[in-house]
PDB file of C-alpha atoms in Angstrom:
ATOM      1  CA  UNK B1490       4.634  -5.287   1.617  1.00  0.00           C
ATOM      2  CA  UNK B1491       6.270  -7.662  -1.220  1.00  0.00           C
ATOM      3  CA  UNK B1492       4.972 -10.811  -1.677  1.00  0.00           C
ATOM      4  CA  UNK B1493       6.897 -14.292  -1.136  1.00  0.00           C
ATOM      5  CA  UNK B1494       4.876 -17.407  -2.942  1.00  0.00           C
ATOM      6  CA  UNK B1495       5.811 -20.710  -1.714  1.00  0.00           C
ATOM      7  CA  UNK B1496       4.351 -23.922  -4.076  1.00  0.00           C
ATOM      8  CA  UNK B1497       2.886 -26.245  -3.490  1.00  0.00           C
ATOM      9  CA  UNK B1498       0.749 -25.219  -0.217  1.00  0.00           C
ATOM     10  CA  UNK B1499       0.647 -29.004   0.529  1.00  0.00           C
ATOM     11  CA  UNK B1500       2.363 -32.077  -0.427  1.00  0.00           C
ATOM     12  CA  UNK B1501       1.811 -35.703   0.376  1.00  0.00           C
ATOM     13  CA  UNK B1502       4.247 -38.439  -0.735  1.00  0.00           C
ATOM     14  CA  UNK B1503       5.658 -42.156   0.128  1.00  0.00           C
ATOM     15  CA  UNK B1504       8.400 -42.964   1.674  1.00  0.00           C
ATOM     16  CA  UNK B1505      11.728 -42.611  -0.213  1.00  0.00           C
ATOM     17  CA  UNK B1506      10.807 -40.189  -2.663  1.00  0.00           C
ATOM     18  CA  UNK B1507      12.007 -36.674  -3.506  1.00  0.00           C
ATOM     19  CA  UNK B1508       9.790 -33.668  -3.009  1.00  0.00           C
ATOM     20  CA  UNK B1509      10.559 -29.967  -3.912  1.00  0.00           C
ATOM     21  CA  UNK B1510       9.706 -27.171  -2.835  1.00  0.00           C
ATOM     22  CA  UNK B1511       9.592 -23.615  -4.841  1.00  0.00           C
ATOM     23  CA  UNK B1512      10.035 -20.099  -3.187  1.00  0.00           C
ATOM     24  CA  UNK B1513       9.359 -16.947  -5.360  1.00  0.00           C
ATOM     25  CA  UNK B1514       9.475 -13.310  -4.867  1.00  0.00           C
ATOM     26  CA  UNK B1515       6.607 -12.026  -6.815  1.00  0.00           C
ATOM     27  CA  UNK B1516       7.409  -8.160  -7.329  1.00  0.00           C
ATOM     28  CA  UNK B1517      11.031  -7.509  -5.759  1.00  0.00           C
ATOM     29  CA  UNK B1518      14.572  -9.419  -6.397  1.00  0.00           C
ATOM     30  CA  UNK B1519      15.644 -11.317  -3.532  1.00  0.00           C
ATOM     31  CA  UNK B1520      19.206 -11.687  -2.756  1.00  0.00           C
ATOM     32  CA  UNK B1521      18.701 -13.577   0.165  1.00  0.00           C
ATOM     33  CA  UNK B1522      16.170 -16.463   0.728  1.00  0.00           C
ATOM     34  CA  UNK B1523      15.687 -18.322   4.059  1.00  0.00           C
ATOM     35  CA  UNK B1524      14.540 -21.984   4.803  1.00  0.00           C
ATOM     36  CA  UNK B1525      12.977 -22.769   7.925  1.00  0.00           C
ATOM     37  CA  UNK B1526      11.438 -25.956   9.435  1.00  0.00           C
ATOM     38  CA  UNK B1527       8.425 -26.235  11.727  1.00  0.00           C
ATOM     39  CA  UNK B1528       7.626 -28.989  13.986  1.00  0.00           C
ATOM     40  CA  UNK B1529       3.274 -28.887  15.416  1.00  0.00           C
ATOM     41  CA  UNK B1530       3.391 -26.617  18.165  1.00  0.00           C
ATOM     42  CA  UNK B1531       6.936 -25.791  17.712  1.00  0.00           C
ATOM     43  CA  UNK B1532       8.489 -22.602  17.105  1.00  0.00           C
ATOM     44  CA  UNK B1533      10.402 -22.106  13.767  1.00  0.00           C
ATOM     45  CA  UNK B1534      13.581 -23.701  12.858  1.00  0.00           C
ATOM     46  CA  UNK B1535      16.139 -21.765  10.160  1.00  0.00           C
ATOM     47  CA  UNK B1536      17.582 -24.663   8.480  1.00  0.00           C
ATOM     48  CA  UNK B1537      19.663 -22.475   5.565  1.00  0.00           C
ATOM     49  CA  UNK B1538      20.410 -19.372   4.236  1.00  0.00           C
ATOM     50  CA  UNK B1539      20.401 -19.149   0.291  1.00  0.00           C
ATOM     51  CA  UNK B1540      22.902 -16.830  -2.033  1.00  0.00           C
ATOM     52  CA  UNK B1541      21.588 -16.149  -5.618  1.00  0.00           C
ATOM     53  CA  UNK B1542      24.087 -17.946  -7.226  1.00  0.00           C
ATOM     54  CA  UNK B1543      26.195 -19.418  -4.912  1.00  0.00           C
ATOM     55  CA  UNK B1544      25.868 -22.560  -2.381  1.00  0.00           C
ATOM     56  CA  UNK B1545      23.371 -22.246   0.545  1.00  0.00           C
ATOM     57  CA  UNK B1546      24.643 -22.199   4.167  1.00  0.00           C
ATOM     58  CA  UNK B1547      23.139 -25.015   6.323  1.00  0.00           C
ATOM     59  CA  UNK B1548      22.542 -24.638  10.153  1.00  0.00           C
ATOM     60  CA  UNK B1549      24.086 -27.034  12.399  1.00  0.00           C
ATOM     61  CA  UNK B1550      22.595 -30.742  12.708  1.00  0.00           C
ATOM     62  CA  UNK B1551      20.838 -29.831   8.822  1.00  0.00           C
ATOM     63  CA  UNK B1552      22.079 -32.284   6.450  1.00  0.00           C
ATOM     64  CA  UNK B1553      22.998 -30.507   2.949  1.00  0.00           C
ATOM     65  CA  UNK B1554      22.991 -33.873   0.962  1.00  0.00           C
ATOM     66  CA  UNK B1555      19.154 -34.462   2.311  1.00  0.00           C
ATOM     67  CA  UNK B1556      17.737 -31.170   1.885  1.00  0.00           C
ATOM     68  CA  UNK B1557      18.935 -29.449  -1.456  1.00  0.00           C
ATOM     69  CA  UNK B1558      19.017 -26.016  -1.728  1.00  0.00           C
ATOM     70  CA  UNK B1559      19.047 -24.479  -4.903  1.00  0.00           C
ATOM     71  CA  UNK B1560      19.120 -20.596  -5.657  1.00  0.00           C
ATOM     72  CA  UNK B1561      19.444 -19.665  -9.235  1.00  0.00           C
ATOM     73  CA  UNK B1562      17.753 -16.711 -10.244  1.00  0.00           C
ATOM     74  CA  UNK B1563      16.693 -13.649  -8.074  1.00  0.00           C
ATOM     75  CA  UNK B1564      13.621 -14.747  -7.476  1.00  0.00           C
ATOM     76  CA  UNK B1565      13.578 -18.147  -7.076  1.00  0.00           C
ATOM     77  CA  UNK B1566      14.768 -20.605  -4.726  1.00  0.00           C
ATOM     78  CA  UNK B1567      14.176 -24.611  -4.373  1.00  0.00           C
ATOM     79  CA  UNK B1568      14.050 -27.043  -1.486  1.00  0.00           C
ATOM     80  CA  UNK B1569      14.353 -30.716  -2.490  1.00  0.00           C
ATOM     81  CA  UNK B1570      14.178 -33.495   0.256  1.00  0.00           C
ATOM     82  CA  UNK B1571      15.204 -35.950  -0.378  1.00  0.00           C
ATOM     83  CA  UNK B1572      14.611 -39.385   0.201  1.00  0.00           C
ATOM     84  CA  UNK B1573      11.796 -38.531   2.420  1.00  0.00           C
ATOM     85  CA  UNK B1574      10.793 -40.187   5.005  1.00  0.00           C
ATOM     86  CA  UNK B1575       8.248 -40.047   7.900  1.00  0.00           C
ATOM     87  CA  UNK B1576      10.046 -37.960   9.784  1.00  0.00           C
ATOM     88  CA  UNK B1577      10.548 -35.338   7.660  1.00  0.00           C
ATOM     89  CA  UNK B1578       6.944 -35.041   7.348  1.00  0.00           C
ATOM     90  CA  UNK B1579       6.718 -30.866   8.507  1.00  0.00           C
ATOM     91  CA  UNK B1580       5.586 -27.414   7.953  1.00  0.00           C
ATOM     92  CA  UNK B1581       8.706 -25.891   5.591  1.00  0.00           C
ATOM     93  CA  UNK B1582       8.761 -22.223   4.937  1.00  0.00           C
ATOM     94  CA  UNK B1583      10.767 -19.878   3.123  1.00  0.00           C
ATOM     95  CA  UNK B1584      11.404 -16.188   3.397  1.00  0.00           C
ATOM     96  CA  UNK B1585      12.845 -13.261   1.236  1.00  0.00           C
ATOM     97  CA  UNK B1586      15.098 -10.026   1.870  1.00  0.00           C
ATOM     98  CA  UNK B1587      15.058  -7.719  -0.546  1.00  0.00           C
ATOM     99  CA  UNK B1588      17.331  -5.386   0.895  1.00  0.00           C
ATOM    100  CA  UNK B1589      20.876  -6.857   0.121  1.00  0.00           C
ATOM    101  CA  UNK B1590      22.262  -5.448   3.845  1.00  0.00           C
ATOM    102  CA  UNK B1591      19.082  -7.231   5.769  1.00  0.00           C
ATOM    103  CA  UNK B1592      18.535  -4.259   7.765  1.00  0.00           C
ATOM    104  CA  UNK B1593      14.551  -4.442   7.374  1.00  0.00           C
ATOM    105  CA  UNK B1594      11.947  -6.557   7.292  1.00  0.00           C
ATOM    106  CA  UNK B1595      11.599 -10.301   5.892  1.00  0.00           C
ATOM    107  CA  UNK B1596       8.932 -11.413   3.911  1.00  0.00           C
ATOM    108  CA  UNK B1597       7.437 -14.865   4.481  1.00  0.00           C
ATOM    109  CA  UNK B1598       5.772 -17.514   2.172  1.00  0.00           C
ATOM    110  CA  UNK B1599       2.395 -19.143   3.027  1.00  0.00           C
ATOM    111  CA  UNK B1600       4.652 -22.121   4.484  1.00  0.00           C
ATOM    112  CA  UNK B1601       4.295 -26.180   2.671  1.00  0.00           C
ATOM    113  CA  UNK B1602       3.103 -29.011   4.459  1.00  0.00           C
ATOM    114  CA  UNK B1603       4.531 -31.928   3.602  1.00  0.00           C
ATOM    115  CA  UNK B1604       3.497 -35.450   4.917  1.00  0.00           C
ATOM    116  CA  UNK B1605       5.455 -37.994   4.347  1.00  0.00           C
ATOM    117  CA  UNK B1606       4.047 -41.510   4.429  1.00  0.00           C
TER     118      UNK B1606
ATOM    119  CA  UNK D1378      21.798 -12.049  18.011  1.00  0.00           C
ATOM    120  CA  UNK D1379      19.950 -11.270  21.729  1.00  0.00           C
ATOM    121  CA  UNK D1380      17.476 -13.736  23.218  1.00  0.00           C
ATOM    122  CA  UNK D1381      14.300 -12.598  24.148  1.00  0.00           C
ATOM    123  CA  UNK D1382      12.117 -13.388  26.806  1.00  0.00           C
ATOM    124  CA  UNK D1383       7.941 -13.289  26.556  1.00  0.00           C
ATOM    125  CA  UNK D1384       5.229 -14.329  27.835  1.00  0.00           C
ATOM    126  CA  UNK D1385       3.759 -18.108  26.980  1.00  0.00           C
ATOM    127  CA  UNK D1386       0.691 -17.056  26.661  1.00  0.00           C
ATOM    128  CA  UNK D1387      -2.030 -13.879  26.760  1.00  0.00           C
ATOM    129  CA  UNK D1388      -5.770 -12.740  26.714  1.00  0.00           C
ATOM    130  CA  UNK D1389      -7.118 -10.048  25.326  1.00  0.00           C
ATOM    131  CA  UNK D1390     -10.880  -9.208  24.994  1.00  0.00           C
ATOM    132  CA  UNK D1391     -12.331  -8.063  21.568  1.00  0.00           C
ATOM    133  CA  UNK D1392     -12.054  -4.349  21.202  1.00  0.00           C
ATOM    134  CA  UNK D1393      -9.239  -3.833  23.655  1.00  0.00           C
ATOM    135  CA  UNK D1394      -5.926  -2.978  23.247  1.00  0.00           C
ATOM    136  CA  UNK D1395      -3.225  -6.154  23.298  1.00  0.00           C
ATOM    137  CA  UNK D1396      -0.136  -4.718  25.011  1.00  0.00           C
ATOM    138  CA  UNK D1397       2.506  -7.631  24.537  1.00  0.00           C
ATOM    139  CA  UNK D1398       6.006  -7.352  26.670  1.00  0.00           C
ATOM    140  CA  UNK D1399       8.905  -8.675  25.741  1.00  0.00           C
ATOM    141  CA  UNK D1400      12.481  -8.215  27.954  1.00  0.00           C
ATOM    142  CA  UNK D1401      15.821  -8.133  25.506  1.00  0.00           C
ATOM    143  CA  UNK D1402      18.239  -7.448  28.276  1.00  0.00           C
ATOM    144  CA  UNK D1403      21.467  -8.269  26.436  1.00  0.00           C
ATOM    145  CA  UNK D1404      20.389  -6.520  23.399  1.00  0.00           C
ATOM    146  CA  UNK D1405      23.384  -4.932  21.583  1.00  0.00           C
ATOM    147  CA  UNK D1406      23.460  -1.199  20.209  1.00  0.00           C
ATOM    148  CA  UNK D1407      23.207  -2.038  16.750  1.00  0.00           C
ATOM    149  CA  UNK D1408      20.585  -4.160  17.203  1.00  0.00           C
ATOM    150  CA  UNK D1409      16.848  -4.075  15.906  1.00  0.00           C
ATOM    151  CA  UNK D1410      13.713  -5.194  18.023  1.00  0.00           C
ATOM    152  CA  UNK D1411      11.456  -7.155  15.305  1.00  0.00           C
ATOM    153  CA  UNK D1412       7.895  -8.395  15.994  1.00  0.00           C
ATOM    154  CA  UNK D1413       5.978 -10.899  14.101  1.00  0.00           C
ATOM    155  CA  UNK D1414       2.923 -13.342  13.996  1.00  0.00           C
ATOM    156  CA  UNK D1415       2.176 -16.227  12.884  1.00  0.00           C
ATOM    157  CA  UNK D1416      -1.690 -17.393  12.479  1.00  0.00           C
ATOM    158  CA  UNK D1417      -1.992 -20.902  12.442  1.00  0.00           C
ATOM    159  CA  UNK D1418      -0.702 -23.059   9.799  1.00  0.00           C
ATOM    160  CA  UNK D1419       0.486 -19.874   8.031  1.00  0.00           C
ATOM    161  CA  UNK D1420       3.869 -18.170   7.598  1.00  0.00           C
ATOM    162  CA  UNK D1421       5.163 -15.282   9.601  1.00  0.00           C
ATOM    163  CA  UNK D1422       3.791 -11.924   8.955  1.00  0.00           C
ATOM    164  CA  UNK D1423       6.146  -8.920   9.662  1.00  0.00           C
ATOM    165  CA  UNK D1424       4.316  -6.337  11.845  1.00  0.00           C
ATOM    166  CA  UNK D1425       7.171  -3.882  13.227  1.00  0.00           C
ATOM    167  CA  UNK D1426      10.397  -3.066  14.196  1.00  0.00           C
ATOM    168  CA  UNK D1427      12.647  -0.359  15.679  1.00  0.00           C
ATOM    169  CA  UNK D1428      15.589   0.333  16.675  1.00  0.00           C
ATOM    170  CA  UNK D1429      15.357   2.950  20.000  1.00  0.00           C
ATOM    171  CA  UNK D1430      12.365   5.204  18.779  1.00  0.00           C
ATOM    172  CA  UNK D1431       8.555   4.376  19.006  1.00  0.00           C
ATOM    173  CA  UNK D1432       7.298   3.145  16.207  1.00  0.00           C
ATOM    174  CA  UNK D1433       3.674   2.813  14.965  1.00  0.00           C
ATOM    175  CA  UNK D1434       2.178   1.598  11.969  1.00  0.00           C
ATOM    176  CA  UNK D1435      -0.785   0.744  10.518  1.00  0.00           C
ATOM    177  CA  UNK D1436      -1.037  -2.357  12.444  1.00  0.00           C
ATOM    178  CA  UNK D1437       0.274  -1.533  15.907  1.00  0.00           C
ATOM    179  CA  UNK D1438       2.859   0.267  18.339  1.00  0.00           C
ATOM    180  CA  UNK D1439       6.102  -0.242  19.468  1.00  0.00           C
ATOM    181  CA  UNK D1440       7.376   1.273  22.395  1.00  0.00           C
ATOM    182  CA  UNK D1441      11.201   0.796  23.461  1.00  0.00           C
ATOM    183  CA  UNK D1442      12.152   1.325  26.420  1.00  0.00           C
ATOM    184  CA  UNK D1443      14.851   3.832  27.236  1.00  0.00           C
ATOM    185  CA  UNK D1444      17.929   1.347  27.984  1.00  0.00           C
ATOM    186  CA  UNK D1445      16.501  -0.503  24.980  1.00  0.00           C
ATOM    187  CA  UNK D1446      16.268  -3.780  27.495  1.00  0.00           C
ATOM    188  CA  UNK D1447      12.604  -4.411  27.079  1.00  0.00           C
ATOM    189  CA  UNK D1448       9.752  -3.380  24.242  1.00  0.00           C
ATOM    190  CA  UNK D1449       6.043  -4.021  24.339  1.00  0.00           C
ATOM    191  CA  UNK D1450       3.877  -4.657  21.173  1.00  0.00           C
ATOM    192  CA  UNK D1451       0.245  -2.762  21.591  1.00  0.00           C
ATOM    193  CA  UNK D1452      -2.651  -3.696  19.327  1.00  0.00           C
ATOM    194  CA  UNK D1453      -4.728  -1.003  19.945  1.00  0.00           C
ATOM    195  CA  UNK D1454      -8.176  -2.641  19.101  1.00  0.00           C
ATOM    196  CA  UNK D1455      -7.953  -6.276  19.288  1.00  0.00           C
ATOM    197  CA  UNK D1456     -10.406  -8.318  17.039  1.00  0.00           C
ATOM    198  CA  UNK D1457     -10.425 -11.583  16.720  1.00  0.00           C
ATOM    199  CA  UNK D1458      -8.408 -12.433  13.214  1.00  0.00           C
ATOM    200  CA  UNK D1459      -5.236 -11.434  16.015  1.00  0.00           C
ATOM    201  CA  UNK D1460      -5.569 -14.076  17.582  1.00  0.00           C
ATOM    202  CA  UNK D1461      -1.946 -15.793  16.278  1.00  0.00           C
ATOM    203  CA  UNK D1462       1.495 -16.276  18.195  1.00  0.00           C
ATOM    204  CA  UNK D1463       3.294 -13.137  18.334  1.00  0.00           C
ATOM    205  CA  UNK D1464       7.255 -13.443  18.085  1.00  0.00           C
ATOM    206  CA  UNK D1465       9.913 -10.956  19.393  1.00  0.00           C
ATOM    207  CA  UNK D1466      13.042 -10.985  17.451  1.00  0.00           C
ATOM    208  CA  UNK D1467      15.874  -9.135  17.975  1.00  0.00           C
ATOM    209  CA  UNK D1468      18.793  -9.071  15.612  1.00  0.00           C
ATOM    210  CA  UNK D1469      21.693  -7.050  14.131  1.00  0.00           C
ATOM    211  CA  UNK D1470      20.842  -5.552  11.084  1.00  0.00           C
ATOM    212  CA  UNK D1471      23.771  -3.043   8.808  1.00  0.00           C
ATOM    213  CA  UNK D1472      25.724  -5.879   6.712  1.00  0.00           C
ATOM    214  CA  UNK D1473      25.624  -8.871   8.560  1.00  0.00           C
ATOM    215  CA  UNK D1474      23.358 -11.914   8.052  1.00  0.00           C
ATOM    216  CA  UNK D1475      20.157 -11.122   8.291  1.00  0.00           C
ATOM    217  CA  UNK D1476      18.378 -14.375   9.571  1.00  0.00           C
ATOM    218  CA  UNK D1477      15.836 -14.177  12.132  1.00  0.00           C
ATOM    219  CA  UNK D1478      15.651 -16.526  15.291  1.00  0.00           C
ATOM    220  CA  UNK D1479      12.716 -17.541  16.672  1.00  0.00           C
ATOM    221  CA  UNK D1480      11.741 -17.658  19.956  1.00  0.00           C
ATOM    222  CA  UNK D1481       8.609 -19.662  21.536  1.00  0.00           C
ATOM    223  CA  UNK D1482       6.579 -16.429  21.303  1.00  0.00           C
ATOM    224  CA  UNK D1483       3.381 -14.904  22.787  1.00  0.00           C
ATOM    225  CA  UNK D1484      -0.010 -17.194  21.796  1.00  0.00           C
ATOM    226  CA  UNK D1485      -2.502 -14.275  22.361  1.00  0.00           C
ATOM    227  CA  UNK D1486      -6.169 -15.389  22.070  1.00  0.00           C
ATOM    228  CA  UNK D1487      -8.631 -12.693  21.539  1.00  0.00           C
ATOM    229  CA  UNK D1488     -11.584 -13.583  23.536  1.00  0.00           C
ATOM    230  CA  UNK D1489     -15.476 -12.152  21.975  1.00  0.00           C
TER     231      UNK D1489
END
């Protein structure tokens, strides 16, 4: 199946600061690029859904001006949160469609840990 | 998109076959049963989905049921690298957004 890269694997940072988060299709273009949020022994959370080139859609109770979406090319798409804090600190994941009507299959990164102190 | 209904949690010895259930009863024509797994600290890996057929891959079968309200998952030879949380999705697919909603899932522990 295609392959969906997600850097860095794992990020630690203080309080306050910024952290982003890259998403890449390696060998398809992906029109379509999910965010998702996991809490420890929690199921998966979608937390936006990402146009190439347009502004992402944010789930209910997700705030837009924390976690930054960005989408520019076909095979790339950023996370940036923001002002971290503490509780933020969780597994973030991203996924790909390269099938512009989502009728099959999505491809998922290896996931980024991010601790916040 | 449908909720789903599985089990919390399974056992399967090594070398068996994993048959994982999972009731959709409000499932909607158009839409597609998915199943996935996650293995710890990883992302999701796709395994299969289908519409009203049977479907088998490389990595397991999916049998539908006939009204479409349940499916079960079978890994025919269990080993223990599936031992992960097993997620049945259902969703529309044909044009619409294509996001996939997670339930709880099925932790299946393959036992030696």
């Amino acid at each position: 199946g295609a392959v969906v890269s997600q850097h860095p694997s794992r990020v630690i940072c203080k309080s306050g600061t910024s952290v982003k988060i890259e998403c890449r299709s390696l060998d398809f273009q992906a029109t379509t690029m999910f965010w998702y949020r996991q809490f420890p022994k929690q199921s998966l959370m979608l937390m936006a859904t990402s146009n190439e080139g347009s502004k992402a859609t944010y789930e209910q109770g997700v705030e837009k001006d924390k976690f930054l979406i960005n989408h520019a090319s076909l095979t790339l798409s950023t996370l940036t949160v923001t002002s971290a804090h503490p509780e933020d600190s969780s597994f973030y994941i991203c996924s790909a469609s390269d099938n512009p009507y989502n009728t099959g299959e999505l491809f998922f990164g290896e996931g980024s840990r991010l601790t916040v102190l | 998109d449908a909720k789903t209904t599985q089990p919390t949690s399974m056992d399967c010895a090594e070398g068996r076959a994993a048959n994982l259930p999972c009731n959709h009863s409000t499932i909607s024509g158009n839409e597609y049963v998915y199943w996935y797994r996650q293995i710890h600290s990883q992302g999701p890996q796709y395994i299969i989905h289908g519409l009203k057929n049977n479907e088998t891959n490389e990595m397991a079968s999916l049998i539908i049921t006939e009204d479409r309200k349940s499916s079960t998952l079978i890994l025919p030879h269990a080993t223990l690298r599936d031992t992960a949380v097993y997620y049945c999705i259902v969703r529309v697919g044909g044009g619409s957004q294509g996001n996939l909603i997670f339930g709880k899932g099925t932790k299946l522990s393959v036992k030696p």
